[in-house]
Coordinates of C-alpha atoms and ligand atoms in Angstrom, one line a residue:
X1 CA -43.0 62.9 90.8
X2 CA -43.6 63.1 86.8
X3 CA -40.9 65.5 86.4
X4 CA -38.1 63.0 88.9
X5 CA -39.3 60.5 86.5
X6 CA -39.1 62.2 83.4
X7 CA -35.2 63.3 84.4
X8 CA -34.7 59.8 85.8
X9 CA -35.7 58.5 81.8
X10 CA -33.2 61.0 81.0
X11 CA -30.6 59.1 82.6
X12 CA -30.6 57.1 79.6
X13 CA -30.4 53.4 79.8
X14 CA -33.5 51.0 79.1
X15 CA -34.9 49.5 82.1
X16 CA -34.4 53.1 83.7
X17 CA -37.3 51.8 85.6
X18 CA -35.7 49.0 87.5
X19 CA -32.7 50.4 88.2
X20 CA -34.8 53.1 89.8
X21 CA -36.5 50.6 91.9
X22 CA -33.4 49.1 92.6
X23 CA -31.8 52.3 94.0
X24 CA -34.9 53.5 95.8
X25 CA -34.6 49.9 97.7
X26 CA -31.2 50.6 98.6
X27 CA -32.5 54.1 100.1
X28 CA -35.6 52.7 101.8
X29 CA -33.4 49.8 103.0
X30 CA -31.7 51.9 105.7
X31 CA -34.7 52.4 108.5
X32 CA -35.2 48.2 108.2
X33 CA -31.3 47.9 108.9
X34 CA -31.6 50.4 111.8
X35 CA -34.4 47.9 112.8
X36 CA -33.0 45.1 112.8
X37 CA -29.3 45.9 114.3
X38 CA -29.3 48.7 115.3
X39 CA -25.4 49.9 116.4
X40 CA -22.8 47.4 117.2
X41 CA -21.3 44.5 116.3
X42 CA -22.7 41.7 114.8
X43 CA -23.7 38.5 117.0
X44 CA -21.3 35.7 117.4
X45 CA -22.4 32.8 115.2
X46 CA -25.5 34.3 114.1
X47 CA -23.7 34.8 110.3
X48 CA -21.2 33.1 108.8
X49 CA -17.6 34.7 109.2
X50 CA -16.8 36.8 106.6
X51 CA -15.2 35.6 103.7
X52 CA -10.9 36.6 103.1
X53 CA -11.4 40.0 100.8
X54 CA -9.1 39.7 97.6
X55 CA -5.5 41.2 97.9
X56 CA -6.4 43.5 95.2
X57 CA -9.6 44.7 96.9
X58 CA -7.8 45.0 100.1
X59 CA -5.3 47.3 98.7
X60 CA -7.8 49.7 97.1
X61 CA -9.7 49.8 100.4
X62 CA -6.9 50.4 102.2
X63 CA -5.2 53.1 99.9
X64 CA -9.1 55.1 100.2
X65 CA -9.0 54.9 104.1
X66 CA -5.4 56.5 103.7
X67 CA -7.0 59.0 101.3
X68 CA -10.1 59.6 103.6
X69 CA -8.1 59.9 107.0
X70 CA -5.5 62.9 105.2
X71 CA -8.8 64.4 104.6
X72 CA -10.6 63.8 107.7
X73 CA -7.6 64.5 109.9
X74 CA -7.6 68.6 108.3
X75 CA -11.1 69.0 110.6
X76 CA -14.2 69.8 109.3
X77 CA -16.8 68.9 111.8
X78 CA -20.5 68.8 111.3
X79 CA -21.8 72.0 111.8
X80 CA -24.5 73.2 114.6
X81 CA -27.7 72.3 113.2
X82 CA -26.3 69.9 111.1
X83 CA -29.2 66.7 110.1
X84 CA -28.5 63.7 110.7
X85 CA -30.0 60.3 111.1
X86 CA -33.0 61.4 113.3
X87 CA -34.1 63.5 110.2
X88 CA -33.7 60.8 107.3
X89 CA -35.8 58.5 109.6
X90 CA -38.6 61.5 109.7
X91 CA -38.0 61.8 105.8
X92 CA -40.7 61.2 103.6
X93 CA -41.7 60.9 99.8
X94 CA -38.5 59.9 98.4
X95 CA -37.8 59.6 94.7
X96 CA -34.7 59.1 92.6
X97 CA -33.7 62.1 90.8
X98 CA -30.8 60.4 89.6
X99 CA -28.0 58.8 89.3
X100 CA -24.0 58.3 88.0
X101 CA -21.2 55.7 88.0
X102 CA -21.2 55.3 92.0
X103 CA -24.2 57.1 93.6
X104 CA -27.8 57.6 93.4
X105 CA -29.7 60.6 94.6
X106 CA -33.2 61.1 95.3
X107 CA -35.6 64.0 96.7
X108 CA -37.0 63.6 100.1
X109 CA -39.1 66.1 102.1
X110 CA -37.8 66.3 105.6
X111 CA -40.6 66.7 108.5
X112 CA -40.4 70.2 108.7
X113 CA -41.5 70.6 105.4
X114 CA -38.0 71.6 103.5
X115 CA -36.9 69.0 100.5
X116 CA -33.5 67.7 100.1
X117 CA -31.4 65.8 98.1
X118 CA -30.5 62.3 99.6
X119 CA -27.1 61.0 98.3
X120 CA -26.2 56.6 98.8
X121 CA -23.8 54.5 97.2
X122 CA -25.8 52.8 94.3
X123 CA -25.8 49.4 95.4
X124 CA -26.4 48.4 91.9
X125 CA -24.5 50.9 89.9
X126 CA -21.8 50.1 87.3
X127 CA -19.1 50.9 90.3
X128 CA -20.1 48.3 92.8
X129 CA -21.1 45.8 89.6
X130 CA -17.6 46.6 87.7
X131 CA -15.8 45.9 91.0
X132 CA -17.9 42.9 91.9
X133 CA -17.2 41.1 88.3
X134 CA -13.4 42.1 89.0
X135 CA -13.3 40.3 93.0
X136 CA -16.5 38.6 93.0
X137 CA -17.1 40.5 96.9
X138 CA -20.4 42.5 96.7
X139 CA -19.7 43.8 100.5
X140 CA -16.3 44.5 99.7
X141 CA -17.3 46.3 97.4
X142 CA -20.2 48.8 98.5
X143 CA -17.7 49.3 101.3
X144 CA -14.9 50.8 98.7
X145 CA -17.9 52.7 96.9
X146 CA -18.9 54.2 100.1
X147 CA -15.1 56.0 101.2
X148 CA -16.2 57.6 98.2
X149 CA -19.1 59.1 99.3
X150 CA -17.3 59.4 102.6
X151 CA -14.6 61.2 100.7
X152 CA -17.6 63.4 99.2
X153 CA -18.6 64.3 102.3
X154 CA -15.3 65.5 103.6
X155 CA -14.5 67.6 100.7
X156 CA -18.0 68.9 101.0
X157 CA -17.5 70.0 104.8
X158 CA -14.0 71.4 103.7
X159 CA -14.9 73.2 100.7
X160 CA -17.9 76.4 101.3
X161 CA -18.9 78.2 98.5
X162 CA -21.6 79.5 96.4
X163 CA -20.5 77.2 94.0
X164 CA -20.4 73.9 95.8
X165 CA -23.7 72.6 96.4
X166 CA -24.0 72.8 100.6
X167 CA -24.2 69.7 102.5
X168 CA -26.7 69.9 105.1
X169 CA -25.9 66.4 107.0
X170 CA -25.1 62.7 107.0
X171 CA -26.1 59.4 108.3
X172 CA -23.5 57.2 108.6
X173 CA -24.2 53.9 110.3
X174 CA -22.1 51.0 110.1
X175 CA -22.9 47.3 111.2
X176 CA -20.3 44.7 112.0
X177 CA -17.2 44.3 109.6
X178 CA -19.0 44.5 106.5
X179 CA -21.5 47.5 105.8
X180 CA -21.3 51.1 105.9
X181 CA -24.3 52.8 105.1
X182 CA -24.0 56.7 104.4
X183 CA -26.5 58.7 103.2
X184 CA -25.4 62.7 102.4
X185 CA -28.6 65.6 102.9
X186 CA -28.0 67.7 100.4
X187 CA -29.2 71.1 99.0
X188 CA -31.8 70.0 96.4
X189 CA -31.0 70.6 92.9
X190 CA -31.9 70.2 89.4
X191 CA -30.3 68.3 86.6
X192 CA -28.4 70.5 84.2
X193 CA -29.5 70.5 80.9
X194 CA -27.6 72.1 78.4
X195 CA -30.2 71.8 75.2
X196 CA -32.7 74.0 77.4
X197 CA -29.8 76.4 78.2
X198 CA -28.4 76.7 74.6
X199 CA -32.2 78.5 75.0
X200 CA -31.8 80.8 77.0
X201 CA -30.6 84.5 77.1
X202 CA -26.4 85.2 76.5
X203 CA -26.9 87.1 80.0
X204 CA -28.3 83.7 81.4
X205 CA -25.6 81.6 79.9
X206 CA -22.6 83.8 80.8
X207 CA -23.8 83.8 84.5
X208 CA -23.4 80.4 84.5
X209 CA -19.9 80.6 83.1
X210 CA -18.8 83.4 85.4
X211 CA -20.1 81.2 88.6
X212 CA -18.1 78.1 87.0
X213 CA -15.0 80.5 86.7
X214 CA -15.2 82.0 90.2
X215 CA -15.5 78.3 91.5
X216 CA -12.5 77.0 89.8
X217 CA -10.7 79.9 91.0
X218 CA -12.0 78.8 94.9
X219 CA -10.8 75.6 93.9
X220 CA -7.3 76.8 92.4
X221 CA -6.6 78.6 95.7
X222 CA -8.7 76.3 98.2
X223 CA -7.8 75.4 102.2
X224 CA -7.1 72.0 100.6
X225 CA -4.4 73.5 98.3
X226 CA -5.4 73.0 94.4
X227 CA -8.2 70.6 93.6
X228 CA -8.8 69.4 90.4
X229 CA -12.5 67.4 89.3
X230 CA -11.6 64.7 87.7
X231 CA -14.2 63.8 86.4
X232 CA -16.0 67.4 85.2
X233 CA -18.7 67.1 83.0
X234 CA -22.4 69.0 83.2
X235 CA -23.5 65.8 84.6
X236 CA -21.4 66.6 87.9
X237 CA -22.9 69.8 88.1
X238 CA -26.9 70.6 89.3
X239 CA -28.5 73.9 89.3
X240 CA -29.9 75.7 92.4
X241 CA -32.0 79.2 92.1
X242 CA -30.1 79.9 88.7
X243 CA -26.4 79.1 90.3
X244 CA -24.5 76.4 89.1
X245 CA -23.1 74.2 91.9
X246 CA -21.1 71.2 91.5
X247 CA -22.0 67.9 93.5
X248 CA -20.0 65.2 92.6
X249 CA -17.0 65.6 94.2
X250 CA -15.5 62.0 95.0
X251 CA -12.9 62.3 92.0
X252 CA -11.8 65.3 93.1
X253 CA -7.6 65.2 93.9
X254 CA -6.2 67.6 96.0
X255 CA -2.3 66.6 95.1
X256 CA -1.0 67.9 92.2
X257 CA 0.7 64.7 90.1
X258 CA 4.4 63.9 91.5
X259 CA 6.8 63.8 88.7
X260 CA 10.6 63.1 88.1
X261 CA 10.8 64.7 84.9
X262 CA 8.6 67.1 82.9
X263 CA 7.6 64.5 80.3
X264 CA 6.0 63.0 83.3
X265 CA 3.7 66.2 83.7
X266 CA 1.9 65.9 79.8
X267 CA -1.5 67.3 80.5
X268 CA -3.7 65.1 77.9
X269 CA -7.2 65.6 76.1
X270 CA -8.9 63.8 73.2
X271 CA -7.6 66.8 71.3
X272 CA -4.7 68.3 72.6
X273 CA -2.0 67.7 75.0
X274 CA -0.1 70.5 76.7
X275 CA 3.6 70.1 78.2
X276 CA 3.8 71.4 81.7
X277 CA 7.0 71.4 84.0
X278 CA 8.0 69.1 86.9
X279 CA 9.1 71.5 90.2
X280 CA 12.4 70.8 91.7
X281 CA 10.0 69.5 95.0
X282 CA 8.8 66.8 91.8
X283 CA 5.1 68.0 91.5
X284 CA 3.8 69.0 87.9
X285 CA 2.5 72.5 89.1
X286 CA -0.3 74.1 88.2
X287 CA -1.6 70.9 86.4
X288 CA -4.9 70.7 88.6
X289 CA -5.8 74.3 88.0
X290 CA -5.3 73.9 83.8
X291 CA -7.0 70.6 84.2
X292 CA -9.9 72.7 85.1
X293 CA -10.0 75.2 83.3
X294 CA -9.5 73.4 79.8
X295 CA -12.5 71.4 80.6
X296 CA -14.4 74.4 81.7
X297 CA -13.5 75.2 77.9
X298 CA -14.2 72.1 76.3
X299 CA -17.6 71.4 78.0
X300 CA -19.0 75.0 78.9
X301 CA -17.8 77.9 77.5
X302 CA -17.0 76.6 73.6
X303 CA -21.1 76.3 73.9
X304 CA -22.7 78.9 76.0
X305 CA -20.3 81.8 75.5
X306 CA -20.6 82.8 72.2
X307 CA -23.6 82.3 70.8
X308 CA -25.8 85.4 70.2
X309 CA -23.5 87.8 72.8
X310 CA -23.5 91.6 72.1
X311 CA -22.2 92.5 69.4
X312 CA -19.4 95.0 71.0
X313 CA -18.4 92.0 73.4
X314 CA -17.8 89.2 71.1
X315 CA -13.7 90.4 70.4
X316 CA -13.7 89.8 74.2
X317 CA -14.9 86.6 74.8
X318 CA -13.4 85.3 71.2
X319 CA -10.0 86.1 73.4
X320 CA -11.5 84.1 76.6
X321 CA -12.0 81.2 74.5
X322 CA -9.1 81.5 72.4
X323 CA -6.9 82.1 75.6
X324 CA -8.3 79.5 77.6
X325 CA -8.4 76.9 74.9
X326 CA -5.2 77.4 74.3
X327 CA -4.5 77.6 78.1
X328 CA -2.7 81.3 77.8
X329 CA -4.5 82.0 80.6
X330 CA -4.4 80.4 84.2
X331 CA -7.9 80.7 86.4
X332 CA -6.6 84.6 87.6
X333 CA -6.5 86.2 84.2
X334 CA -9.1 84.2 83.6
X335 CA -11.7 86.1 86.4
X336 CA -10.3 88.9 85.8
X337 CA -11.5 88.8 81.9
X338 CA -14.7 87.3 82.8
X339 CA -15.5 90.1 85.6
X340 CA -14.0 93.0 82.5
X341 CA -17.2 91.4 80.2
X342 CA -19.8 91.7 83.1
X343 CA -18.3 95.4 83.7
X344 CA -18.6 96.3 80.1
X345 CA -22.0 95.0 79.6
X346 CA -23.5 96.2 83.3
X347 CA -22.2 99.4 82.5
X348 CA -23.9 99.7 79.0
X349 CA -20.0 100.8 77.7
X350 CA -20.7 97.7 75.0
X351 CA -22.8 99.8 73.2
X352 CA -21.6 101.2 69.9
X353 CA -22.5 105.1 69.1
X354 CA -25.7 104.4 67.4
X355 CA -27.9 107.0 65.9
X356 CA -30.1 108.1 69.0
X357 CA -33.6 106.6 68.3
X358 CA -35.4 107.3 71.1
X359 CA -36.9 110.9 70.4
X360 CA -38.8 109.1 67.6
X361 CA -41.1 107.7 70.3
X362 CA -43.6 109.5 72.3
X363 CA -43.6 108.8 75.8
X364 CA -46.5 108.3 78.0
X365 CA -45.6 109.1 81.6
X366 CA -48.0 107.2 84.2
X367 CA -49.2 104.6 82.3
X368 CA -47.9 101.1 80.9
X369 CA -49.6 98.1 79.1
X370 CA -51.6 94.8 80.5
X371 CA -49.1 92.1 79.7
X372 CA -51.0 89.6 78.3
X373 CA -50.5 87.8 75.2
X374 CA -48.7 89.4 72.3
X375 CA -46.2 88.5 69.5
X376 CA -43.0 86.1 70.7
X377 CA -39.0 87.5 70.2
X378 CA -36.4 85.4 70.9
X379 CA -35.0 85.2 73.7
X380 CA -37.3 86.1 75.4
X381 CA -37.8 86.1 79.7
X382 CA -41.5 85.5 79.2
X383 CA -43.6 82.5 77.0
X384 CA -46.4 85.3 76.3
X385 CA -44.7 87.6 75.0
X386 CA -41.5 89.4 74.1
X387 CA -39.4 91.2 77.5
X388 CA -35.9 91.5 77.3
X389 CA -32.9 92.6 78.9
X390 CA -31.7 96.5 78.1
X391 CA -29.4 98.8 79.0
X392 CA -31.4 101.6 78.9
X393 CA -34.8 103.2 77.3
X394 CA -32.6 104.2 74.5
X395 CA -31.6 100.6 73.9
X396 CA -34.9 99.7 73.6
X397 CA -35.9 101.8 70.7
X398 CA -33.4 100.2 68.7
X399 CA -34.5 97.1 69.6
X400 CA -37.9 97.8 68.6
X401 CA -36.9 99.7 65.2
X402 CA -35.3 96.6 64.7
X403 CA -38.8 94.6 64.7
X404 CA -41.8 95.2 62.3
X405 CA -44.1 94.2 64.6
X406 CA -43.4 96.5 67.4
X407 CA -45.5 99.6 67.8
X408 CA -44.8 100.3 71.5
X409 CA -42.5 99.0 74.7
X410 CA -42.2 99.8 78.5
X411 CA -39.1 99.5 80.5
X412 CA -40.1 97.2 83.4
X413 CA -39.3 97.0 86.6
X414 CA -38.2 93.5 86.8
X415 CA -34.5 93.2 86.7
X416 CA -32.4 89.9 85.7
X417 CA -29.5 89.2 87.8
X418 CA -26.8 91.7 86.1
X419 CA -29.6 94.2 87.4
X420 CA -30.7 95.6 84.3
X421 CA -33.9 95.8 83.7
X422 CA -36.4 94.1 81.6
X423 CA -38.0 96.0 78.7
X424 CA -41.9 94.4 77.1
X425 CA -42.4 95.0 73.8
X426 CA -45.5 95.6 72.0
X427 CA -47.8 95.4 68.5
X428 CA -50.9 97.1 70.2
X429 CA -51.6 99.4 72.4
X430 CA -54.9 97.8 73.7
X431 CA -55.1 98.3 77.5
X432 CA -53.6 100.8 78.9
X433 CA -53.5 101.2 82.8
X434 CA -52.3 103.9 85.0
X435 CA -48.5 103.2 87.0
X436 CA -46.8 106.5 88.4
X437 CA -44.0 104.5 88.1
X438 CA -43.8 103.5 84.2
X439 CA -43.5 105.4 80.7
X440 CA -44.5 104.1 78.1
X441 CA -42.9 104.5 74.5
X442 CA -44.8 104.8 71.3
X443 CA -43.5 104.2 67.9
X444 CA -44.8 107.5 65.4
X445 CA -46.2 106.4 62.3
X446 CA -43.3 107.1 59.3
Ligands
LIG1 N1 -28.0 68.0 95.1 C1 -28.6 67.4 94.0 N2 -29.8 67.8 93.6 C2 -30.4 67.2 92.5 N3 -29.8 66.2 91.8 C3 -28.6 65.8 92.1 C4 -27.9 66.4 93.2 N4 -26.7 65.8 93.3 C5 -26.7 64.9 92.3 N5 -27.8 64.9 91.6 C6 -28.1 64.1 90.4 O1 -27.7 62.7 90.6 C7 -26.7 62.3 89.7 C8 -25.7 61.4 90.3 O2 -25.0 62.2 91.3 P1 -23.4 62.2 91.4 O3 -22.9 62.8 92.6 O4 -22.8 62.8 90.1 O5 -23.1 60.6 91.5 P2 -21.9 59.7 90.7 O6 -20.7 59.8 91.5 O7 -22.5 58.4 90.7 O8 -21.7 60.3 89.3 C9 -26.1 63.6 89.1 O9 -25.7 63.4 87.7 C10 -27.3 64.6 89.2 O10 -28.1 64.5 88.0
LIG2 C1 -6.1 81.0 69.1 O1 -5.7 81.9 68.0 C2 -4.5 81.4 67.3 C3 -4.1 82.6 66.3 O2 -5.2 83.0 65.6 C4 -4.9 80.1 66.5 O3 -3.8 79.6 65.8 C5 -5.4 79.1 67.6 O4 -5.8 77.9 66.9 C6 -6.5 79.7 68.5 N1 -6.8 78.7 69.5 C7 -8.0 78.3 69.9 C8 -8.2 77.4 71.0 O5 -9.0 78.8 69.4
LIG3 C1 -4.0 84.4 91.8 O1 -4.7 85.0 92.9 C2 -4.5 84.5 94.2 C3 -5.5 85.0 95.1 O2 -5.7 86.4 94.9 C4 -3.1 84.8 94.6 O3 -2.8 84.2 95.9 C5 -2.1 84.1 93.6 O4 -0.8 84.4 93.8 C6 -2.5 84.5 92.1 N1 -1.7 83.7 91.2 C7 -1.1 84.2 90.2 C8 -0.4 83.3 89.3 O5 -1.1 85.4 89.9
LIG4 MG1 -21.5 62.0 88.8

């Protein structure tokens, strides 16, 4: 609860707490609707008839049906097993995670004990308000925020992959003319925060760059033809068991821009514009896919590539950004140099001819030390102490030459998700404890 609130603070704007209530209303306002009328139509004379929507309203609702039924009409059906309303009644202990321009998403625990992410329009959001100042038609306008969400939702049973954070039901319920309630079940998540991952280890960051790459390349060659996110920033994006997934997928398009000329296809940034070329069947090709991939520059890779990566692999990913940034590269080249780096460095070929260090060190066979509380290294997989990712034993000892305070390390069998494994190291040898499985290497006195 602490921590939903302490990421809903994060959100930003001052009377977080209100809005919050607000949302959480809209969420918990769905079982008293169901109440009250249930399915069907609305009784005759029991409200007044609904108010003429403005043209301009009407036109955007109509042009996001259009949208929804090209979608909907490519199939997609709710898988077996799929939840659905019966489960978001059963759902309990809601609370708002977050939320953006149109939706807002809060963790529920479902009745057989699993937790999920609810997704609704945010009937108080700046979407809904924006439109509502433009029309002045409140149910209008949570109508047109929710074929977003209904778009959402037919991407997300369209689109499967690691990358795209799984949908594991709706409930959609819609009373009379005016209101359509939706609420998405989604695979919980967590915020992505980009401060804490500046943190962690280059092997950490880099995974999360490779996932992004092998989604856009899913996304460059999808069933829906090439889909560019509009609207990509880390705030569309949540992580789930180390993976980054994205979730916010209503501004996706799936149609390239239609052009008659190719200074209709300028792709544009705050800092640079690129020419691209109209096709003779007057669609600016390949616009989606550098869309993409420049913003996968802009907003993730100019910060979590580079920054303390080997040493040996830093010509390599200098290229990656310089290709991409320049966007020499389309999403292709760009797996293929991202999947040459993880080769390199899983293979341990990054490392330079060194002098070999490691018969400096005596080893003790069958024994390894408590880990307990010892001096910190940075950047480190544990709080108490110093354990990082190596290639190799060898490795090791020239990490631990490198640092006055080590006197001893252990090559551990944890392993981080390239599947090296994790070396502790050490400034005294206090407790030792018999493992058939470890060795333990000891720094000789000079
Ligand atoms: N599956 C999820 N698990 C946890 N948090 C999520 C999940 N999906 C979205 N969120 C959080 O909710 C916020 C709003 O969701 P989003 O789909 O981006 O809505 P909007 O279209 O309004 O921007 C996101 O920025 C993210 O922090
Ligand atoms: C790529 O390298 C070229 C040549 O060194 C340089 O002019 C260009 O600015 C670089 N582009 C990026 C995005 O770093
Ligand atoms: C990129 O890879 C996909 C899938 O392997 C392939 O269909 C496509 O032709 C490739 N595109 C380019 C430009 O090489
Ligand atoms: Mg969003």
């Amino acid at each position: 609860m602490a921590a939903a609130a302490g990421r809903a603070r994060r959100g930003g704007r001052l009377g977080a707490a209100a809005l919050a209530l607000l949302a959480l209303l809209a969420l918990l306002a769905l079982p008293a609707l169901r109440a009250g009328h249930g399915d069907g139509e609305r009784q005759e004379g029991s409200a007044p008839p609904p108010r003429p929507l403005p043209p301009g309203l009407r036109e955007e609702l109509r042009q996001r049906r259009r949208d929804l039924r090209r979608l909907a009409a490519g199939g997609g059906e709710a898988a077996a097993g799929a939840l659905g309303c019966g489960e978001l009644r059963l759902a309990s202990g809601v609370s708002v995670l977050g939320w953006g321009f149109t939706k807002v998403v809060a963790r529920a625990a479902l009745a057989g004990g699993g937790a999920v992410a609810l997704k609704a329009v945010h009937g108080a959001g700046p979407e809904v308000l924006q439109c509502v100042r433009r029309y002045g038609a409140p149910a209008g306008c949570r109508r047109l925020a929710a074929y977003k969400l209904l778009k959402e939702l037919a991407l997300l049973r369209r689109l499967r992959h690691p990358g795209v954070v799984q949908l594991h039901g709706q409930c959609y319920e819609s009373s009379g003319d005016a209101e359509i309630r939706v609420t998405a079940m989604l695979e919980l998540g967590s915020p992505l925060d980009m401060i804490q991952l500046l943190q962690t280890p280059w092997e950490e960051r880099f995974k999360i760059c490779l996932s992004l790459v092998k989604l856009l390349f899913y996304l460059a060659h999808s069933p829906l033809g090439s889909i560019a996110l509009l609207d990509f920033q880390p705030r569309q994006f949540v992580m789930v068991d180390g993976n980054l997934k994205v979730t916010d997928m209503d501004d996706a398009s799936t149609e390239e821009l239609s052009c008659k000329g190719d200074s209709d296809c300028t792709l544009d940034f705050p800092t640079k514009s690129f020419p691209l070329k109209c096709s003779v069947a007057g669609k600016c090709e390949g616009m989606n896919e550098k869309k993409n991939l420049f913003n996968a520059y802009r907003y993730f890779f100019t910060y979590l590539l580079p920054h303390s990566a080997p040493l040996a692999l830093r010509p390599l990913l200098s290229d990656i950004l310089n290709a991409t940034g320049d966007l020499r590269y389309g999403i292709n080249e760009t797996l293929a140099a991202f999947e040459k780096v993880l080769h390199l460095y899983q293979s341990g070929l990054y490392l330079q001819k060194r002098p070999l260090l490691l018969k400096d060190y005596i080893s003790l066979k069958g024994f390894r030390t408590v880990e307990g509380e010892d001096y910190k290294c940075w950047p480190s997989y544990s709080h108490l102490g110093c354990l990082l990712s190596v290639h190799s034993a060898e490795e090791a000892a020239a990490i631990c030459n490198s640092q006055s305070q080590c006197q001893s390390f252990t090559v551990t069998q944890q392993r981080t998700w390239t599947g090296r494994p994790l070396a502790l190291f050490q400034s005294s040898l206090t407790d030792l404890i018999p493992d058939p499985n470890a060795v333990l290497y000891i720094k000789q006195s000079p």
